[in-house]
Each structure stands twice: as structure tokens, then as C-alpha cells.
XYZ file of C-alpha atoms in Angstrom:
408
model
C -2.544 22.736 -67.427
C -5.684 22.648 -69.704
C -5.014 25.497 -72.051
C -8.385 25.083 -73.789
C -10.635 24.836 -70.770
C -13.661 27.095 -71.112
C -15.964 27.281 -68.248
C -18.724 28.881 -70.655
C -18.418 26.191 -73.389
C -21.104 26.328 -76.148
C -23.472 23.397 -76.506
C -22.602 20.584 -78.899
C -24.263 18.770 -81.633
C -23.350 15.431 -83.137
C -24.428 12.063 -84.595
C -26.620 13.739 -87.217
C -28.441 11.215 -89.378
C -31.574 11.152 -91.651
C -33.425 7.983 -92.368
C -34.092 6.472 -94.781
C -30.791 7.553 -96.396
C -32.252 7.670 -100.022
C -36.005 8.310 -99.580
C -38.294 7.991 -102.440
C -40.264 11.057 -103.630
C -43.460 11.729 -101.720
C -42.017 10.293 -98.411
C -40.992 11.621 -95.140
C -37.671 11.253 -93.388
C -36.636 11.246 -89.744
C -33.801 13.723 -89.005
C -32.046 13.015 -85.631
C -29.068 14.356 -83.718
C -27.499 14.166 -80.277
C -27.245 17.478 -78.463
C -25.899 18.530 -74.976
C -24.620 21.412 -72.991
C -22.519 22.046 -69.846
C -24.265 21.228 -66.795
C -25.617 17.903 -67.943
C -29.234 16.872 -68.447
C -31.927 19.484 -69.050
C -29.520 22.237 -69.799
C -30.424 22.340 -73.602
C -33.252 24.837 -74.204
C -34.168 24.209 -77.806
C -32.992 22.175 -80.917
C -34.054 23.243 -84.189
C -33.869 21.770 -87.745
C -32.726 24.478 -90.106
C -33.753 23.633 -93.667
C -34.203 24.870 -97.292
C -34.441 23.420 -100.717
C -31.439 23.512 -102.798
C -31.304 26.143 -105.729
C -28.772 27.623 -107.978
C -28.402 30.619 -107.453
C -29.408 29.839 -103.881
C -31.767 32.543 -102.719
C -33.834 30.497 -100.205
C -33.129 31.142 -96.524
C -33.195 28.583 -93.762
C -36.678 27.940 -92.240
C -36.721 26.472 -88.616
C -38.629 23.504 -87.228
C -38.571 22.492 -83.647
C -36.967 19.106 -82.875
C -38.079 16.885 -79.933
C -36.734 14.643 -77.279
C -40.072 13.664 -75.845
C -40.696 10.223 -77.187
C -43.336 11.690 -79.530
C -43.371 13.279 -83.021
C -40.971 10.594 -84.421
C -38.641 10.606 -81.333
C -38.154 7.137 -80.078
C -37.001 7.546 -76.435
C -37.753 10.601 -74.198
C -34.876 12.238 -72.441
C -31.967 10.491 -74.101
C -30.456 13.763 -75.676
C -31.399 12.366 -79.083
C -33.639 15.017 -80.810
C -35.745 14.000 -83.837
C -37.953 15.715 -86.446
C -40.119 14.202 -89.107
C -39.604 16.120 -92.388
C -41.743 17.214 -94.169
C -44.340 17.482 -91.407
C -47.548 15.401 -91.704
C -49.853 18.400 -91.314
C -50.857 18.865 -94.939
C -47.434 19.660 -96.345
C -46.974 19.195 -100.003
C -45.396 15.853 -101.070
C -41.759 16.136 -101.934
C -41.168 15.925 -105.527
C -38.713 13.666 -107.379
C -35.170 14.987 -107.559
C -35.657 17.409 -104.557
C -32.505 18.071 -102.723
C -32.814 19.068 -99.035
C -30.187 21.315 -97.517
C -30.168 21.278 -93.760
C -28.367 22.008 -90.555
C -29.028 21.671 -86.725
C -29.113 24.619 -84.346
C -29.054 24.433 -80.549
C -29.640 26.975 -77.844
C -28.807 26.153 -74.247
C -30.129 27.569 -70.873
C -27.231 30.113 -70.680
C -28.164 31.365 -74.303
C -25.071 29.522 -75.725
C -25.676 28.618 -79.269
C -24.118 26.265 -81.919
C -24.723 25.132 -85.404
C -23.729 21.933 -87.054
C -22.163 21.739 -89.605
C -20.194 24.865 -88.929
C -16.674 24.100 -89.976
C -15.144 21.540 -92.481
C -13.998 18.243 -91.048
C -12.960 16.871 -94.485
C -10.586 19.649 -95.494
C -13.102 21.160 -97.859
C -12.568 24.564 -99.170
C -14.392 27.703 -98.232
C -17.699 26.626 -99.855
C -20.753 26.583 -97.556
C -21.220 23.367 -95.531
C -24.463 21.705 -95.070
C -25.965 18.151 -94.748
C -27.876 17.013 -97.942
C -30.635 14.482 -98.543
C -31.865 13.523 -102.120
C -35.495 12.521 -102.653
C -35.492 10.095 -105.569
C -34.865 6.528 -106.379
C -31.565 4.871 -107.775
C -33.473 2.927 -110.373
C -30.545 1.409 -112.028
C -29.133 -0.150 -108.935
C -29.138 -3.901 -108.938
C -27.026 -4.816 -106.017
C -24.224 -6.277 -108.216
C -21.717 -3.448 -107.451
C -21.263 -1.267 -104.640
C -22.454 2.376 -105.266
C -21.448 5.624 -103.895
C -24.282 8.140 -103.949
C -22.652 11.685 -104.022
C -24.737 14.640 -103.268
C -23.634 18.286 -103.903
C -25.554 21.526 -103.952
C -26.282 22.634 -107.441
C -23.808 25.538 -106.960
C -20.961 23.352 -105.924
C -21.540 20.732 -108.692
C -21.544 23.659 -111.250
C -18.280 24.878 -109.600
C -16.740 21.324 -109.895
C -17.629 20.937 -113.508
C -16.625 24.425 -114.698
C -13.510 25.236 -112.729
C -9.986 23.934 -113.757
C -9.610 20.133 -113.931
C -6.514 20.233 -111.839
C -7.631 22.297 -108.790
C -7.235 20.227 -105.687
C -9.351 21.855 -103.187
C -12.300 19.732 -102.390
C -15.864 20.834 -102.436
C -18.573 19.904 -99.794
C -20.654 16.947 -100.400
C -22.668 14.167 -98.672
C -21.628 10.635 -99.546
C -24.117 7.628 -98.969
C -23.098 4.211 -99.691
C -25.323 1.484 -101.031
C -25.371 -0.039 -97.572
C -26.923 3.151 -96.216
C -23.862 4.674 -94.392
C -24.042 8.510 -94.511
C -20.995 10.708 -94.516
C -21.949 14.453 -94.320
C -19.403 17.057 -95.262
C -17.179 14.723 -97.331
C -14.935 16.432 -99.848
C -15.124 15.826 -103.666
C -12.742 16.915 -106.527
C -11.353 15.556 -109.709
C -8.162 13.458 -109.525
C -5.432 12.238 -111.874
C -3.582 14.043 -114.572
C -3.573 12.609 -118.222
C -6.715 10.671 -117.477
C -8.644 13.769 -116.713
C -10.818 14.835 -119.492
C -13.325 17.616 -119.511
C -16.481 15.663 -119.699
C -18.361 14.920 -116.408
C -18.597 11.253 -117.256
C -14.892 11.105 -118.262
C -13.183 12.154 -115.126
C -11.694 10.449 -112.171
C -13.128 11.364 -108.808
C -11.483 11.742 -105.321
C -13.855 11.558 -102.345
C -12.249 12.525 -98.872
C -14.580 11.251 -96.039
C -14.690 13.326 -92.813
C -11.790 13.072 -90.430
C -12.253 9.977 -88.240
C -14.599 8.400 -90.733
C -13.687 5.426 -93.060
C -15.134 2.758 -95.244
C -13.445 -0.694 -94.926
C -10.466 1.285 -93.379
C -10.206 3.871 -96.165
C -10.816 7.545 -95.677
C -10.076 8.581 -99.217
C -11.771 6.888 -102.184
C -9.950 7.380 -105.440
C -12.162 6.485 -108.303
C -10.701 5.907 -111.893
C -12.787 5.880 -115.057
C -10.179 4.695 -117.415
C -9.107 1.054 -118.179
C -11.102 -0.016 -115.152
C -11.283 -3.713 -115.959
C -7.476 -3.923 -116.877
C -6.617 -2.043 -113.716
C -8.828 -4.471 -111.656
C -7.321 -7.418 -113.296
C -3.749 -6.223 -113.177
C -3.809 -5.242 -109.468
C -5.670 -8.544 -108.500
C -2.943 -10.624 -110.375
C -0.102 -8.711 -108.710
C -1.811 -8.759 -105.356
C -2.160 -12.584 -105.415
C 1.345 -13.312 -107.041
C 2.779 -14.126 -103.789
C 6.057 -13.149 -101.876
C 4.311 -9.992 -100.506
C 4.172 -8.181 -103.827
C 2.579 -4.705 -103.034
C -0.546 -3.943 -105.120
C -3.661 -1.885 -104.515
C -6.814 -3.620 -103.248
C -9.431 -2.713 -105.932
C -13.233 -3.135 -106.485
C -15.463 -2.014 -109.230
C -18.152 0.528 -108.124
C -20.764 2.680 -109.472
C -21.095 6.525 -108.928
C -24.482 8.144 -108.560
C -24.412 11.963 -108.597
C -27.389 13.927 -107.525
C -29.759 11.446 -108.879
C -27.740 10.716 -112.167
C -25.830 7.711 -112.784
C -22.319 8.844 -113.750
C -21.473 6.278 -116.513
C -17.964 6.244 -118.012
C -18.240 5.419 -121.743
C -16.256 2.225 -121.575
C -15.972 -1.085 -119.775
C -19.449 -1.424 -118.397
C -19.944 2.237 -117.130
C -18.112 1.341 -113.843
C -15.272 3.028 -111.829
C -12.345 0.989 -110.324
C -11.726 2.044 -106.828
C -7.829 2.171 -106.055
C -5.782 2.490 -102.936
C -3.218 5.242 -102.364
C 0.313 4.296 -101.853
C -0.184 5.096 -98.162
C -2.916 2.710 -97.807
C -0.999 0.044 -99.684
C 2.045 0.437 -97.479
C -0.054 0.580 -94.261
C -1.728 -2.601 -95.041
C 1.670 -4.558 -95.576
C 4.010 -3.070 -93.009
C 3.848 -2.590 -89.310
C 6.127 0.350 -89.610
C 4.881 2.719 -92.389
C 6.923 5.656 -91.293
C 9.448 5.469 -94.265
C 9.686 7.677 -97.225
C 7.671 7.380 -100.331
C 8.910 8.202 -103.796
C 6.558 8.819 -106.713
C 7.005 9.606 -110.348
C 3.685 10.605 -111.889
C 4.587 12.089 -115.289
C 3.496 15.635 -115.853
C 1.913 17.421 -112.924
C -0.961 19.564 -113.981
C 0.962 21.175 -116.869
C 4.087 21.547 -114.741
C 7.386 19.417 -114.795
C 7.337 15.895 -115.960
C 8.681 13.435 -113.350
C 10.176 10.368 -114.963
C 11.458 7.704 -112.509
C 14.653 5.667 -113.172
C 17.423 4.021 -111.175
C 20.237 6.011 -112.951
C 22.880 7.190 -110.584
C 23.265 10.967 -110.938
C 24.878 13.822 -109.093
C 24.279 16.320 -107.448
C 21.714 14.977 -105.070
C 19.179 17.652 -106.065
C 18.955 15.922 -109.501
C 16.669 13.211 -107.881
C 13.986 15.823 -106.912
C 14.238 18.202 -109.887
C 14.456 15.570 -112.689
C 13.522 12.218 -111.621
C 11.176 11.415 -108.427
C 8.696 13.412 -106.554
C 9.023 12.439 -102.703
C 6.348 12.135 -100.096
C 8.612 12.158 -96.900
C 8.100 10.954 -93.465
C 11.860 11.319 -92.666
C 13.566 14.410 -94.227
C 16.897 13.349 -92.742
C 17.131 10.341 -94.956
C 15.201 11.436 -97.901
C 17.065 11.370 -101.253
C 20.246 9.936 -99.629
C 18.803 6.582 -99.389
C 17.581 6.886 -103.023
C 21.040 7.998 -104.217
C 22.495 4.961 -102.385
C 19.997 2.683 -104.047
C 20.934 4.181 -107.499
C 24.710 4.015 -106.851
C 24.540 0.315 -105.907
C 22.367 -0.478 -109.098
C 25.113 1.252 -111.012
C 27.907 -0.964 -109.854
C 29.390 -3.468 -112.362
C 31.382 -5.809 -110.050
C 29.620 -9.146 -110.572
C 31.307 -10.692 -107.484
C 30.029 -8.093 -105.028
C 26.865 -6.884 -106.679
C 24.332 -9.433 -105.404
C 25.624 -8.964 -101.851
C 25.509 -5.067 -101.859
C 22.321 -4.996 -103.661
C 20.609 -7.121 -101.135
C 21.305 -4.376 -98.661
C 18.828 -2.199 -100.532
C 16.347 -4.506 -102.120
C 14.782 -7.891 -101.322
C 15.998 -9.538 -104.579
C 13.271 -12.314 -104.483
C 10.556 -9.753 -104.081
C 11.737 -7.615 -106.922
C 12.227 -10.643 -109.126
C 8.480 -11.753 -108.453
C 7.285 -8.186 -108.963
C 9.072 -7.919 -112.520
C 7.878 -11.481 -113.399
C 4.483 -10.306 -112.653
C 4.863 -7.297 -114.979
C 6.110 -9.480 -117.799
C 3.195 -11.835 -117.361
C 0.778 -9.030 -117.638
C 2.578 -7.556 -120.487
C 2.481 -4.237 -118.891
C 2.710 -1.457 -121.326
C 2.627 1.585 -119.023
C 5.825 3.713 -118.791
C 8.227 3.155 -115.858
C 11.332 0.970 -115.293
C 8.969 -1.611 -114.035
C 7.810 -2.053 -117.634
C 9.968 -4.640 -119.160
C 10.690 -2.620 -122.303
C 11.498 0.680 -120.603
C 14.373 2.033 -118.565
C 12.339 4.723 -116.942
C 8.982 6.549 -117.005
C 6.019 7.516 -114.882
C 3.535 5.591 -112.861
C 6.277 4.575 -110.441
C 5.988 4.130 -106.674
C 8.809 3.284 -104.292
C 8.834 2.953 -100.549
C 11.893 2.486 -98.168
C 11.033 0.391 -95.227
C 12.743 2.012 -92.100
C 13.655 -1.393 -90.122
C 15.386 -2.998 -93.158
C 16.387 0.127 -95.198
C 15.203 -1.919 -98.286
C 13.226 -0.488 -101.041
C 9.798 -1.916 -102.332
C 8.291 -1.167 -105.702
């Protein structure tokens, strides 16, 4: 039984795009979408561009312009359900000024008076802030092509909220993300990320960009951008990644960030950000089965408890999640029991049996290569993977289900 069937379904709108992605001031853009309704071809009555210029506070209401599927007025092919509108119109409209931010949506009405608007709901887990598509008129004059650039557009009200609300709030705010290759991701979510590396200046924070569900850039739907020790992180991750024997490390790249026409330039290391991978992405790119449990120790959590990872064997079992490690679990049945077992094995002192039982829980050659890499890099970050520390933060562990072995 189809429990969601609706004989009177509303019309649908998708594949919204504007071209060019980053238009210069004084130019026009083509805004297009695909629209359809139940009953097939010819059942769409009207498609309209709803537009206004961004302002803070926003007092402008949306104006309407007809969109076309007639092969004229900027539309490429008649009758293909792709509706287009040139904006601004070429009938004496004033030229768009540098720095203008266009806020737009698409509305459709079908032959049965069914109506729909896109965007209407969040597909990037954004908060309750209003959703819209954004287009910025202005040139990225500092772009040389040397580094990939993420052009992030936010309404003035959302940007003000991002920069004035608490640093550790995890609700993302609506944005449009445009890559230097011209890919457009409307309704991406943006927030700050990190903990001790978050500072209250707009050019000294880490950014977290979540693409809409089903969208990705090079297989990544979340883009963590770090402003601190960018070149060291890039070097360290690259050395670890290429050290052999399957050592897990983040893929990284140096990128630029351009926010509403302004180049966000961290004060150190070339004004670049380093893009990192989440532990889920690292594990997913190395293991066919990524359904195991993740363990992290991230130090203090937004002013809360400080999680310092170690391999000390402790009891009761609850000590692991109240004092040591923060879990990200895929299998609640095994969570913490497998960690307790690993720590118990490490705590054994019988030299004759230790290597054998230890290999039940870790790949010894893998861990040896990993620790050798940390020594070669003279790692100074806290954590028991630091040659001089028995424990600390910045720790990630993954337990691989087929083998039951831990990877660091």
C-alpha cells in the first residue's frame, strides 16, 4: 500500500539555476527551473520568479516576473518544462550595482489551482531561518585560480546572526555555496566549527558548510574549513596519508573562502583555509564496511566536560563515556564493551601472551607505522598518539566490525 499517495498532488519545482554563477555588476543573468504537475505536459499554468534585493532589516517584499517555456525571452527550447527568465529585464531596468545580493524563489500554479514554492523547506538541516536562493553581483578580483574557492552567500540578516550569536551554536544558517568551478548549491547550511580554535573575529574562525541532502563535492557533503595551522595540518595529513600500510588520515586541500563579496583571509599562513575530512569520510574511504563504532576525544566541549582519551583500563564501564571518550555509535550493543576489552588487553603485563592477545584487537604493524609517523612529524598535539603523552584530546578511534580491530 502506498501510504503517501495523493491524487491531488501539488506541482513540483526543481533544478533551479542561475547563470552565470557569479555575474559581474551591470550584467543580466538567466534564471531557470524545471516545473511540472500531475497530468503531464501542459498542466502547468504559470511559473513566476519571486525576487527582491537583500536588506537588513529586510523590509522588501517579493516582486513577481513571468518565466517562459516558449523558446523565447531567454528560454532555450520550447515545451521542455524548463522555464527561464532573464534578470533584470532588458526593457530599461537600471543596471545592477556592484555588491547587490539578489534573493529569489520560484512559484508555480497548475491548471487545478495547485501551488508550490521552491525553496520552501530546508534540505540541508538549516534552522528556522528563512530559505531562499541567492545571487551576488560582483567580481572575485583576488581569484587567481591557484586555489579552489568557496563563494558563500548569506542574507545580511543571517550573516549578522552568524557573527553575533554564540560561537558554539550548532544550528546551521541558510546560504548559497558556489564553487570556483561554477557549481551552485542553494540552501546549504553554514555555521562555525571547532572548539579551542574558535575565536570571536570573523576571519579567525573555522567554518562548517553542509551541502543540501543528495549533493556533494568530490564525494563530500560536509566541508570542514580550518583557519589555524593550515600548512602544518596539510603537511602532517599528507605525510600520514602517504606513509603506507593503510594509515588513516584526512584528505586535505588548501582553499579560499569568499563571503558575500569579501575575501575571508585568516591572519596567518597565506590567508588560506585547510579543508579536512570528518572521521566518517576517512573511514568510509578506507573500509568497505563502515558500520562500526567511532570513538572521539575532543577536549573541552563548548565549555562542558573535557574528554581526554587514553587506553587505561578502568571500571565501571560507564567511566569510559563520562571521563575519557565521546562515542559516535553505529552499534549500541557493542559500544564501550569493545573499548573496555581493548584497554584491558593493553593493560596486560604477561610478555609471553601479550603480542597474541593484542593482535586480536589491533593490527600491530598498522599501529607501529602510525606511531612512527607521529614521531617523524614531531607531533605536539595532546593525545596518546603523541610520543610524549599518555593521553589527551584530538583522538579518533574506529572499530572495524569484520575484524573487531581498532584503527587510530
